[in-house]
Short mmCIF file of C-alpha atoms in Angstrom, two decimals:
data_model
loop_
_atom_site.label_atom_id
_atom_site.label_comp_id
_atom_site.label_asym_id
_atom_site.label_seq_id
_atom_site.Cartn_x
_atom_site.Cartn_y
_atom_site.Cartn_z
CA MET C 14 -0.17 -0.22 0.32
CA GLU C 15 1.31 3.38 -1.01
CA ARG C 16 2.60 5.48 2.01
CA ILE C 17 1.94 9.03 1.97
CA SER C 18 3.28 12.09 3.99
CA ILE C 19 1.69 15.39 4.84
CA PHE C 20 3.40 18.63 5.55
CA THR C 21 1.37 21.56 6.76
CA LEU C 22 3.32 24.55 6.45
CA GLN C 23 1.81 26.75 9.47
CA SER C 24 3.50 30.16 8.72
CA SER C 25 3.46 31.91 5.40
CA ASN C 26 7.71 32.16 5.53
CA PRO C 27 9.44 29.61 7.37
CA PHE C 28 12.14 31.93 7.82
CA LEU C 29 10.18 34.21 9.98
CA HIS C 30 8.70 31.38 12.28
CA SER C 31 9.48 31.90 15.89
CA SER C 32 10.62 28.85 16.41
CA SER C 33 14.20 27.66 15.66
CA SER C 34 13.06 23.61 15.37
CA SER C 35 10.31 24.68 12.93
CA CYS C 36 12.74 26.26 10.37
CA LEU C 37 14.97 22.85 10.94
CA ALA C 38 12.01 20.81 10.00
CA TRP C 39 11.52 22.90 7.10
CA ASN C 40 15.32 22.79 5.90
CA GLN C 41 15.13 18.72 6.48
CA CYS C 42 11.52 18.28 4.61
CA GLN C 43 13.65 20.60 1.89
CA THR C 44 16.53 18.59 1.26
CA HIS C 45 14.67 15.11 1.33
CA LEU C 46 11.93 16.48 -1.48
CA ALA C 47 12.68 15.45 -5.27
CA LEU C 48 10.92 18.38 -6.56
CA SER C 49 10.54 17.92 -10.70
CA SER C 50 8.24 20.90 -10.89
CA PRO C 51 7.48 24.16 -9.69
CA LEU C 52 5.14 24.85 -7.16
CA ASN C 53 1.80 26.20 -7.55
CA PRO C 54 2.46 30.18 -8.22
CA ILE C 55 -0.77 31.65 -7.08
CA GLY C 56 -0.62 29.26 -3.58
CA GLY C 57 -3.45 28.56 -1.65
CA GLY C 58 -4.07 25.37 -3.25
CA ARG C 59 -3.22 21.57 -3.01
CA VAL C 60 -0.06 20.32 -5.12
CA CYS C 61 0.52 17.01 -5.28
CA VAL C 62 4.44 16.25 -6.32
CA LYS C 63 5.22 12.49 -7.74
CA PRO C 64 8.36 11.22 -6.46
CA ARG C 65 10.87 9.10 -8.17
CA THR C 66 10.10 5.95 -6.45
CA SER C 67 6.88 4.09 -6.68
CA SER C 68 6.87 3.30 -3.55
CA CYS C 69 5.69 6.78 -1.42
CA ARG C 70 3.71 9.57 -2.58
CA PHE C 71 4.10 12.94 -1.07
CA VAL C 72 1.46 15.65 -0.91
CA VAL C 73 2.24 18.99 0.42
CA LEU C 74 -0.36 20.91 1.63
CA SER C 75 0.43 24.68 0.85
CA THR C 76 -0.66 27.62 2.35
CA HIS C 77 1.71 30.25 1.14
CA SER C 78 0.35 33.55 -0.45
CA ASN C 79 3.67 35.14 -1.82
CA PRO C 80 4.68 34.23 -5.08
CA LYS C 81 7.97 35.00 -5.04
CA ILE C 82 8.69 32.67 -1.79
CA VAL C 83 7.31 29.73 -3.77
CA LYS C 84 8.78 30.22 -7.03
CA SER C 85 11.31 27.56 -7.27
CA ASN C 86 13.68 28.06 -10.04
CA ARG C 87 14.95 31.86 -9.37
CA ARG C 88 18.72 32.37 -10.47
CA SER C 89 21.34 35.09 -9.54
CA ARG C 90 23.03 37.13 -12.02
CA TYR C 91 25.50 34.99 -12.42
CA GLY C 92 23.53 32.05 -13.14
CA GLN C 93 23.29 30.18 -9.43
CA ALA C 94 20.32 28.58 -8.58
CA LEU C 95 19.21 30.61 -5.31
CA SER C 96 16.74 28.91 -2.61
CA PRO C 97 13.06 29.60 -3.33
CA TYR C 98 12.58 30.79 0.37
CA ASP C 99 15.99 33.32 0.47
CA THR C 100 14.39 36.88 0.96
CA ASP C 101 17.26 39.08 1.39
CA GLU C 102 17.76 42.39 -0.59
CA GLU C 103 20.47 40.79 -2.30
CA GLY C 104 17.47 37.54 -3.82
CA GLU C 105 15.09 40.31 -4.20
CA GLU C 106 17.34 42.46 -7.05
CA ASP C 107 18.74 38.80 -8.48
CA ASP C 108 14.45 38.10 -8.68
CA GLU C 109 13.69 40.54 -10.66
CA ASP C 110 17.17 40.63 -13.04
CA GLU C 111 15.87 37.09 -14.14
CA ASP C 112 15.18 36.05 -17.44
CA GLU C 113 12.04 34.45 -18.18
CA ASP C 114 13.80 31.76 -20.38
CA ASP C 115 15.76 30.35 -17.58
CA VAL C 116 12.78 29.32 -15.48
CA GLY C 117 11.86 25.51 -15.20
CA GLY C 118 16.00 24.88 -15.73
CA ALA C 119 16.42 23.88 -12.14
CA SER C 120 16.79 20.41 -11.66
CA ASP C 121 16.18 18.06 -8.29
CA ASP C 122 20.16 17.72 -7.98
CA ASP C 123 20.87 21.64 -8.50
CA TRP C 124 18.15 22.12 -5.21
CA LEU C 125 20.34 19.47 -3.23
CA LEU C 126 23.46 20.88 -4.34
CA ASN C 127 22.77 24.54 -3.52
CA ASP C 128 21.76 23.45 -0.10
CA ASP C 129 24.96 21.79 0.41
CA PHE C 130 26.86 24.73 -0.71
CA ALA C 131 24.99 26.87 1.82
CA GLU C 132 25.82 24.83 4.65
CA ILE C 133 29.24 25.08 3.86
CA ALA C 134 29.89 28.43 2.75
CA ASP C 135 27.74 29.75 6.14
CA PHE C 136 29.72 29.23 8.48
CA ASN C 137 27.65 29.69 11.47
CA VAL C 138 29.33 31.15 14.83
CA LYS C 139 26.70 32.29 17.44
CA ASN C 140 23.88 32.36 14.72
CA LYS C 141 26.03 34.81 12.94
CA SER C 142 26.98 34.29 9.07
CA SER C 143 31.28 34.97 8.70
CA LYS C 144 31.40 33.91 5.02
CA SER C 145 34.27 33.67 2.92
CA LYS C 146 33.66 36.64 0.10
CA LYS C 147 36.19 35.48 -2.15
CA GLY C 148 35.31 31.55 -1.74
CA TYR C 149 31.51 32.55 -2.25
CA LYS C 150 32.46 34.50 -5.50
CA ARG C 151 34.68 31.88 -6.85
CA SER C 152 31.87 29.23 -6.49
CA SER C 153 29.32 31.59 -7.72
CA THR C 154 31.21 32.36 -10.51
CA ARG C 155 31.85 29.00 -11.64
CA GLU C 156 28.39 28.03 -11.07
CA GLY C 157 27.49 30.68 -13.69
CA ASN C 158 29.65 29.93 -15.99
CA GLN C 159 28.08 26.33 -16.69
CA LYS C 160 25.14 27.97 -16.77
CA GLN C 161 25.74 30.02 -19.41
CA ALA C 162 26.91 26.91 -21.28
CA GLU C 163 24.18 24.71 -20.95
CA LYS C 164 21.97 27.87 -22.16
CA HIS C 165 24.15 28.59 -25.03
CA TRP C 166 24.22 25.23 -26.22
CA GLY C 167 20.71 24.05 -25.20
CA ARG C 168 21.66 21.50 -23.34
CA PRO C 169 23.19 20.61 -20.26
CA SER C 170 27.11 19.96 -19.76
CA LEU C 171 27.56 16.31 -18.53
CA GLY C 172 31.01 16.60 -17.03
CA LEU C 173 30.25 19.96 -15.13
CA SER C 174 26.87 18.51 -14.03
CA ALA C 175 28.46 15.67 -12.69
CA ASP C 176 30.85 17.08 -10.69
CA ARG C 177 28.82 19.61 -9.78
CA GLY C 178 28.40 18.21 -6.08
CA HIS C 179 32.26 18.06 -5.72
CA LEU C 180 32.77 21.63 -7.16
CA ASN C 181 30.78 23.17 -4.88
CA ASP C 182 32.22 21.09 -1.73
CA ARG C 183 35.35 21.80 -2.50
CA ASN C 184 34.92 25.28 -2.91
CA GLY C 185 32.99 25.44 0.09
CA LYS C 186 35.95 23.69 1.59
CA TYR C 187 38.15 26.13 0.46
CA SER C 188 36.62 28.82 1.68
CA LEU C 189 36.25 27.72 5.27
CA GLU C 190 40.31 26.84 4.63
CA LYS C 191 40.60 30.48 3.30
CA SER C 192 38.55 31.74 6.50
CA ASN C 193 40.58 29.82 9.22
CA GLY C 194 43.56 30.54 7.31
CA SER C 195 43.35 34.52 7.42
CA TYR C 196 42.36 33.93 11.46
CA GLY C 197 45.95 32.00 11.88
CA TYR C 198 47.30 34.62 9.77
CA ALA C 199 46.05 37.44 11.77
CA SER C 200 47.34 35.80 15.02
CA ASN C 201 50.57 34.90 13.61
CA ARG C 202 50.80 38.53 12.35
CA MET C 203 50.09 39.69 16.38
CA GLU C 204 53.07 37.62 17.47
CA VAL C 205 55.18 38.37 15.15
CA LYS C 206 54.59 42.17 15.83
CA SER C 207 54.66 41.51 19.76
CA SER C 208 57.78 40.04 19.22
CA ASP C 209 59.15 43.36 17.33
CA VAL C 210 57.84 45.12 19.92
CA ARG C 211 59.89 43.40 22.76
CA LYS C 212 63.15 43.74 20.20
CA ALA C 213 62.25 47.19 20.15
CA LYS C 214 62.47 47.93 23.66
CA ILE C 215 65.15 45.90 24.29
CA THR C 216 66.62 47.93 21.62
CA ARG C 217 65.91 50.71 23.37
CA ARG C 218 66.85 50.14 26.76
CA GLN C 219 70.66 48.79 25.35
CA ALA C 220 70.84 52.35 23.97
CA MET C 221 69.86 53.62 27.30
CA GLU C 222 72.39 51.80 29.04
CA LYS C 223 74.98 52.60 26.38
CA LYS C 224 74.12 56.28 26.32
CA TYR C 225 73.80 56.72 30.09
CA PRO C 226 75.26 54.03 31.82
CA ARG C 227 75.89 55.71 35.06
CA LEU C 228 72.23 56.99 35.51
CA THR C 229 70.89 53.74 34.51
CA GLU C 230 73.39 51.86 37.37
CA GLU C 231 72.12 54.60 40.15
CA ILE C 232 68.49 54.85 39.86
CA ASP C 233 65.81 53.13 38.30
CA LEU C 234 66.20 55.10 34.83
CA ASP C 235 62.41 54.45 32.31
CA GLU C 236 63.21 54.17 28.97
CA LYS C 237 60.13 56.41 28.44
CA TRP C 238 62.41 59.21 29.70
CA MET C 239 64.92 59.28 26.99
CA PRO C 240 63.12 62.13 25.19
CA LEU C 241 63.54 64.33 28.08
CA LEU C 242 67.07 63.59 28.50
CA ASP C 243 68.01 63.89 25.35
CA TYR C 244 66.35 67.29 25.02
CA LEU C 245 67.54 68.57 28.24
CA SER C 246 71.47 67.67 27.22
CA THR C 247 71.42 70.21 24.83
CA PHE C 248 71.43 72.65 27.39
CA GLY C 249 74.82 71.39 28.87
CA LEU C 250 73.06 68.59 31.56
CA LYS C 251 74.68 65.49 31.93
CA GLU C 252 74.68 62.19 33.90
CA SER C 253 75.95 64.07 37.52
CA HIS C 254 73.20 66.63 36.73
CA PHE C 255 70.17 64.50 35.83
CA ILE C 256 71.22 62.54 39.16
CA GLN C 257 71.24 65.59 41.43
CA MET C 258 67.04 66.80 39.60
CA TYR C 259 66.12 62.98 40.27
CA GLU C 260 67.79 63.29 43.85
CA ARG C 261 66.08 66.83 44.36
CA HIS C 262 62.79 66.41 42.32
CA MET C 263 62.23 62.78 41.14
CA PRO C 264 59.47 63.86 38.83
CA SER C 265 60.93 66.28 37.10
CA LEU C 266 62.30 63.89 35.26
CA GLN C 267 58.95 62.33 33.82
CA ILE C 268 58.07 65.27 32.10
CA ASN C 269 56.34 64.79 28.83
CA ILE C 270 59.03 66.45 26.28
CA CYS C 271 56.40 68.59 24.26
CA SER C 272 55.41 70.33 27.76
CA ALA C 273 59.25 70.91 28.87
CA GLU C 274 59.80 72.30 25.56
CA GLU C 275 56.99 74.59 25.98
CA ARG C 276 57.70 75.83 29.47
CA LEU C 277 61.67 76.24 28.68
CA GLU C 278 61.08 78.01 25.11
CA TYR C 279 58.61 80.42 27.04
CA LEU C 280 61.44 80.68 29.68
CA LEU C 281 64.03 81.75 26.69
CA SER C 282 61.29 84.23 24.86
CA VAL C 283 61.02 85.98 28.33
CA GLY C 284 65.26 86.55 28.58
CA VAL C 285 66.33 83.35 29.90
CA LYS C 286 69.88 82.88 28.41
CA HIS C 287 70.47 79.47 27.48
CA ARG C 288 73.45 78.92 29.53
CA ASP C 289 71.26 79.61 32.64
CA ILE C 290 68.74 76.85 31.79
CA ARG C 291 70.97 74.16 33.57
CA LYS C 292 71.59 76.23 36.65
CA ILE C 293 67.75 76.99 36.77
CA LEU C 294 67.03 73.15 36.44
CA LEU C 295 69.39 72.09 38.72
CA ARG C 296 68.22 74.73 41.55
CA GLN C 297 64.31 74.17 40.79
CA PRO C 298 64.04 71.31 38.71
CA GLN C 299 59.96 71.64 39.51
CA ILE C 300 59.97 74.44 36.88
CA LEU C 301 59.42 71.80 34.17
CA GLU C 302 56.35 70.85 35.75
CA TYR C 303 55.00 74.89 36.24
CA THR C 304 52.25 75.22 33.05
CA VAL C 305 53.08 78.39 31.18
CA GLU C 306 49.81 79.81 31.33
CA LYS C 307 48.65 79.42 35.04
CA ASN C 308 52.08 79.77 36.78
CA LEU C 309 55.02 80.81 34.28
CA LYS C 310 53.06 84.05 32.75
CA SER C 311 51.42 85.10 36.25
CA HIS C 312 54.87 85.37 37.55
CA VAL C 313 56.55 87.02 34.88
CA ALA C 314 53.66 89.78 34.59
CA PHE C 315 54.23 90.41 38.64
CA LEU C 316 57.88 91.32 38.13
CA MET C 317 57.36 93.82 35.37
CA ASN C 318 54.67 95.38 37.11
CA LEU C 319 57.13 95.89 39.74
CA GLY C 320 58.91 98.52 37.22
CA ILE C 321 61.40 95.80 36.30
CA PRO C 322 62.55 96.29 32.51
CA SER C 323 62.04 93.35 30.34
CA SER C 324 65.66 92.91 29.74
CA ARG C 325 66.07 92.23 33.26
CA VAL C 326 63.11 89.76 33.96
CA GLY C 327 65.42 86.94 32.61
CA GLN C 328 68.32 87.46 35.17
CA ILE C 329 65.95 87.49 37.89
CA ILE C 330 64.56 84.32 36.93
CA ALA C 331 67.72 82.35 36.43
CA ALA C 332 69.00 84.03 40.17
CA ALA C 333 65.56 82.79 41.81
CA PRO C 334 63.90 80.20 39.83
CA SER C 335 61.90 79.43 42.93
CA ILE C 336 59.94 82.44 42.66
CA PHE C 337 57.84 80.50 40.48
CA SER C 338 56.92 77.75 43.46
CA TYR C 339 55.58 80.74 45.37
CA SER C 340 52.25 81.79 45.20
CA VAL C 341 51.18 85.57 43.84
CA GLU C 342 48.69 86.51 45.67
CA ASN C 343 49.29 84.94 48.78
CA SER C 344 53.03 85.14 49.00
CA LEU C 345 54.96 87.56 46.62
CA LYS C 346 52.58 90.61 46.81
CA PRO C 347 52.04 90.39 50.44
CA THR C 348 56.23 90.50 51.02
CA VAL C 349 56.16 93.56 48.69
CA ARG C 350 54.10 95.02 50.88
CA TYR C 351 55.81 94.55 53.72
CA LEU C 352 58.75 95.89 52.33
CA VAL C 353 56.58 99.43 51.83
CA GLU C 354 55.30 99.19 55.38
CA VAL C 355 59.15 99.36 56.72
CA GLY C 356 59.89 102.20 54.78
CA ILE C 357 60.98 101.16 50.69
CA LYS C 358 59.85 103.43 48.48
CA GLU C 359 57.11 102.08 45.75
CA LYS C 360 59.49 103.57 43.14
CA ASP C 361 62.51 101.81 44.58
CA LEU C 362 60.77 98.16 44.90
CA GLY C 363 61.73 97.12 41.33
CA LYS C 364 65.21 98.37 41.66
CA VAL C 365 65.37 96.48 45.28
CA VAL C 366 64.40 93.27 43.47
CA GLN C 367 66.93 93.50 40.64
CA LEU C 368 69.86 93.67 43.11
CA SER C 369 68.36 91.05 45.39
CA PRO C 370 65.77 88.67 43.59
CA GLN C 371 66.13 86.14 46.72
CA ILE C 372 64.64 88.55 48.83
CA LEU C 373 60.83 87.69 47.20
CA VAL C 374 61.09 83.78 48.48
CA GLN C 375 62.40 84.87 52.16
CA ARG C 376 60.45 85.11 55.48
CA ILE C 377 61.17 88.98 54.90
CA ASP C 378 59.36 90.20 58.14
CA ILE C 379 62.20 87.49 60.39
CA SER C 380 65.16 88.91 57.93
CA TRP C 381 64.06 92.20 58.40
CA ASN C 382 63.33 92.46 61.90
CA THR C 383 66.33 90.77 63.05
CA ARG C 384 68.94 92.47 61.07
CA TYR C 385 67.64 96.10 61.94
CA ILE C 386 67.38 95.13 65.75
CA PHE C 387 70.98 93.99 65.47
CA LEU C 388 72.27 97.48 63.69
CA SER C 389 70.40 99.08 66.19
CA LYS C 390 72.24 97.79 69.11
CA GLU C 391 75.71 97.74 67.60
CA LEU C 392 75.75 100.43 65.94
CA GLY C 393 72.62 102.88 67.50
CA ALA C 394 71.89 102.42 63.61
CA PRO C 395 68.19 104.51 63.06
CA ARG C 396 65.21 102.90 61.18
CA ASP C 397 66.12 105.51 57.77
CA SER C 398 69.52 104.04 58.06
CA VAL C 399 68.74 100.48 58.09
CA VAL C 400 66.23 101.63 54.96
CA LYS C 401 68.86 103.25 52.84
CA MET C 402 71.37 100.18 53.85
CA VAL C 403 68.03 97.64 52.42
CA THR C 404 67.50 99.77 49.20
CA LYS C 405 71.06 99.81 48.12
CA HIS C 406 72.28 96.58 49.10
CA PRO C 407 69.32 94.40 49.90
CA GLN C 408 71.53 91.34 50.00
CA LEU C 409 72.26 92.85 53.59
CA LEU C 410 68.68 90.95 54.44
CA HIS C 411 70.35 87.43 53.51
CA TYR C 412 73.97 87.85 55.08
CA SER C 413 74.65 85.57 58.60
CA ILE C 414 74.67 88.11 61.22
CA ASP C 415 77.26 86.00 63.03
CA ASP C 416 79.35 85.02 60.16
CA GLY C 417 79.28 88.19 57.59
CA LEU C 418 77.73 91.36 59.43
CA LEU C 419 79.61 91.02 62.80
CA PRO C 420 83.08 90.18 62.12
CA ARG C 421 83.01 93.08 58.91
CA ILE C 422 82.07 95.64 61.89
CA ASN C 423 84.88 94.35 64.58
CA PHE C 424 87.76 94.82 61.51
CA LEU C 425 86.51 98.22 61.06
CA ARG C 426 86.66 98.68 64.66
CA SER C 427 89.91 97.04 64.98
CA ILE C 428 91.81 99.49 62.71
CA GLY C 429 90.33 102.47 64.52
CA MET C 430 87.06 103.27 63.01
CA ARG C 431 84.36 104.58 65.55
CA ASN C 432 80.83 103.25 65.82
CA ALA C 433 79.84 106.35 63.96
CA ASP C 434 82.02 105.98 61.47
CA ILE C 435 81.33 102.60 60.96
CA LEU C 436 77.39 103.36 60.23
CA LYS C 437 78.25 106.92 57.69
CA VAL C 438 80.52 104.13 55.65
CA LEU C 439 77.90 101.33 55.72
CA THR C 440 75.37 103.67 55.16
CA SER C 441 77.16 105.45 51.98
CA LEU C 442 78.92 101.92 51.12
CA THR C 443 76.95 98.60 52.43
CA GLN C 444 78.39 96.63 50.20
CA VAL C 445 81.77 96.55 52.09
CA LEU C 446 79.42 93.95 54.36
CA SER C 447 79.76 91.41 51.03
CA LEU C 448 83.79 92.11 51.02
CA SER C 449 86.06 89.52 52.32
CA LEU C 450 88.43 90.14 54.84
CA GLU C 451 91.46 88.47 54.13
CA ASP C 452 91.34 88.69 50.21
CA ASN C 453 89.64 92.05 50.08
CA LEU C 454 89.73 94.21 53.43
CA LYS C 455 92.59 93.88 54.85
CA PRO C 456 94.82 94.01 51.69
CA LYS C 457 93.52 97.34 51.21
CA TYR C 458 93.95 98.69 54.36
CA MET C 459 97.31 97.90 54.28
CA TYR C 460 98.01 99.49 51.08
CA LEU C 461 96.22 102.70 51.87
CA ILE C 462 98.48 102.78 55.19
CA ASN C 463 101.75 101.50 53.82
CA GLU C 464 101.56 103.04 50.25
CA LEU C 465 99.62 105.74 49.84
CA HIS C 466 100.71 106.96 52.89
CA ASN C 467 96.72 107.77 54.06
CA GLU C 468 95.12 107.60 57.57
CA VAL C 469 92.07 105.75 58.61
CA HIS C 470 89.88 108.49 58.82
CA SER C 471 90.20 109.38 54.67
CA LEU C 472 87.87 106.15 54.34
CA THR C 473 85.31 108.11 55.91
CA LYS C 474 85.01 110.94 53.34
CA TYR C 475 85.96 108.18 50.56
CA PRO C 476 84.91 104.81 51.06
CA MET C 477 84.09 103.66 48.01
CA TYR C 478 88.16 103.18 47.99
CA LEU C 479 87.00 99.77 49.74
CA SER C 480 85.18 98.88 47.09
CA LEU C 481 87.47 99.06 44.44
CA SER C 482 89.81 96.67 42.94
CA LEU C 483 93.72 96.89 44.33
CA ASP C 484 95.15 94.95 41.38
CA GLN C 485 92.94 96.70 38.52
CA ARG C 486 92.43 100.39 39.74
CA ILE C 487 94.18 101.54 43.10
CA ARG C 488 98.00 100.06 42.39
CA PRO C 489 97.94 100.55 38.81
CA ARG C 490 97.07 104.61 38.89
CA HIS C 491 99.30 104.83 41.71
CA ARG C 492 102.17 103.45 40.03
CA PHE C 493 101.76 105.45 37.35
CA LEU C 494 101.54 108.30 38.42
CA VAL C 495 104.70 107.79 40.27
CA SER C 496 106.11 106.80 37.09
CA LEU C 497 105.36 110.10 35.41
CA LYS C 498 106.67 111.83 38.40
CA LYS C 499 102.82 113.13 38.63
CA ALA C 500 101.63 112.08 41.91
CA PRO C 501 101.65 114.54 44.82
CA LYS C 502 103.71 114.50 47.83
CA GLY C 503 102.07 113.57 51.23
CA PRO C 504 98.88 111.15 51.08
CA PHE C 505 98.05 110.00 47.88
CA PRO C 506 94.66 111.80 47.01
CA LEU C 507 91.91 108.93 46.85
CA SER C 508 89.91 111.11 44.58
CA SER C 509 91.89 110.15 41.68
CA LEU C 510 91.05 106.33 41.94
CA VAL C 511 87.24 107.48 41.81
CA PRO C 512 86.66 108.58 38.34
CA THR C 513 86.69 106.64 34.80
CA ASP C 514 90.05 105.52 33.35
CA GLU C 515 89.51 108.46 30.20
CA CYS C 516 89.04 111.22 33.49
CA PHE C 517 92.09 109.91 35.36
CA CYS C 518 94.33 110.08 32.03
CA GLN C 519 93.02 113.58 31.28
CA GLN C 520 92.77 115.04 35.01
CA TRP C 521 95.59 113.32 36.47
CA ALA C 522 98.35 111.72 34.63
CA GLY C 523 97.75 114.20 31.47
CA THR C 524 98.17 110.95 28.99
CA SER C 525 96.18 108.98 26.28
CA LEU C 526 94.53 106.31 27.66
CA ASP C 527 96.25 103.56 25.30
CA THR C 528 99.43 104.39 27.33
CA TYR C 529 98.11 104.00 30.71
CA LEU C 530 96.14 100.61 29.59
CA ALA C 531 100.25 99.06 28.53
CA PHE C 532 101.20 100.46 31.42
CA ARG C 533 98.89 98.48 33.64
CA GLN C 534 99.02 95.41 31.47
CA ARG C 535 103.29 94.94 32.41
CA LEU C 536 102.17 95.73 35.77
CA LEU C 537 99.87 93.42 35.69
CA LEU C 538 102.28 90.96 34.05
CA LYS C 539 104.83 91.87 37.05
CA GLU C 540 102.40 90.92 40.05
CA PHE C 541 101.05 87.85 38.51
CA ALA C 542 105.01 86.66 38.30
CA LYS C 543 105.66 87.54 41.80
CA LYS C 544 102.42 85.74 43.01
CA PHE C 545 103.50 82.78 41.20
CA GLU C 546 107.23 82.61 42.24
CA ARG C 547 105.82 83.14 45.92
CA LYS C 548 103.46 79.87 45.51
CA GLY C 549 106.62 78.25 43.78
#
């Protein structure tokens, strides 16, 4: 008795069915059915399909209403047979472009082969298709060429048709192998890239150790610091300097090179000399961290508002680079206000800061009070005298009382000067407090008494004598006038030592400047030879 199998389609499109098992059942049904004729294009009817064998009859009940879905012999533009249930956009375009002459050209084997190709080429990973486009194109092109040959000769090509399954199967495997090969190649490429990165790091490390051996040995040097180190080396910094910077402020060597260039270039633009950058970085390596807009510019503007000319700003920064670590509003401006309160005139503030930029970065209240009290007790100095001293020589506020001020005051007392004379000398020439006792003050005093035959009280009238160079000014002029027999009898006039060389030659020597300069040069050579003989 003949068996009859009945399949009822519950949906108009099996691919839109919500159940995955229904789609699987449909695919199995499609694979095992040998369709020998197109389905009813109108749908909604009952179609009986005669199987190849006589042992079984199949009856399909269809409720489809979409004529495109039930079209069994659609082809792509390349001649490839398409699934009748393919509803993507590419299939729609192919359906519109096909010729009517091709309708009915599909065979049962074509359906089976097409399904086989789809299963192999559509490499499903988590329900996502990852076709190899090259493999798909190559297979489609070959099948299209075969269809065109069949159409041209009016009969199928037996050789190509017989090997259709083999070709499709082979193409599918080729596509899959190609896809897998690309993944393998990418993996190998990543391994090669990783290996290259490691080799590059090793090479950079070796170059760093070769270029900075001491630095690498003493600190944990990171290769990322290399660009910054190379850049800072252009300012004369060496390995020993980098070690000092690291010990003083380690993060300074971790600054991005672009940021460092921006900040140092700004300092150069406001007058800092190239040779002073090294000194600045050694004293204040944190300056590499100070931003231009929020720090450097505001401090430069503050200096210029004090009346400091732009040509001097660079010198002040080089002398006191730590100024950038102090807040303008909370530290620098209060210091300036305090100087005004103790008696420094506002018009002299710029001059005071130029003479001693460090005055802005010290506890001015403590410095002022301790030195004012000392000078008042030792010399009876009034407040106005101390203000004059600080205005002329603000470095006074930095000098140590026990090692600086007191020993020099005691020396002046030792040569016979009274406190009033000392106060007069210091008020007129406060720089005396900065001169060396052994190398400056004592030799000048001895020359004043023994060679110039002057008394100590002459220093009260000409305190500038103590600030003049013994070798470059005092001795050459005295000896030159003696050689010309123009030196006055008795005490040598200290007033002849005050004017410039040109005025001295015109007023006192009556000779040309070249004559005096040549005499001074010979004298300096003789004095140098004597000192060399004494040392030998």
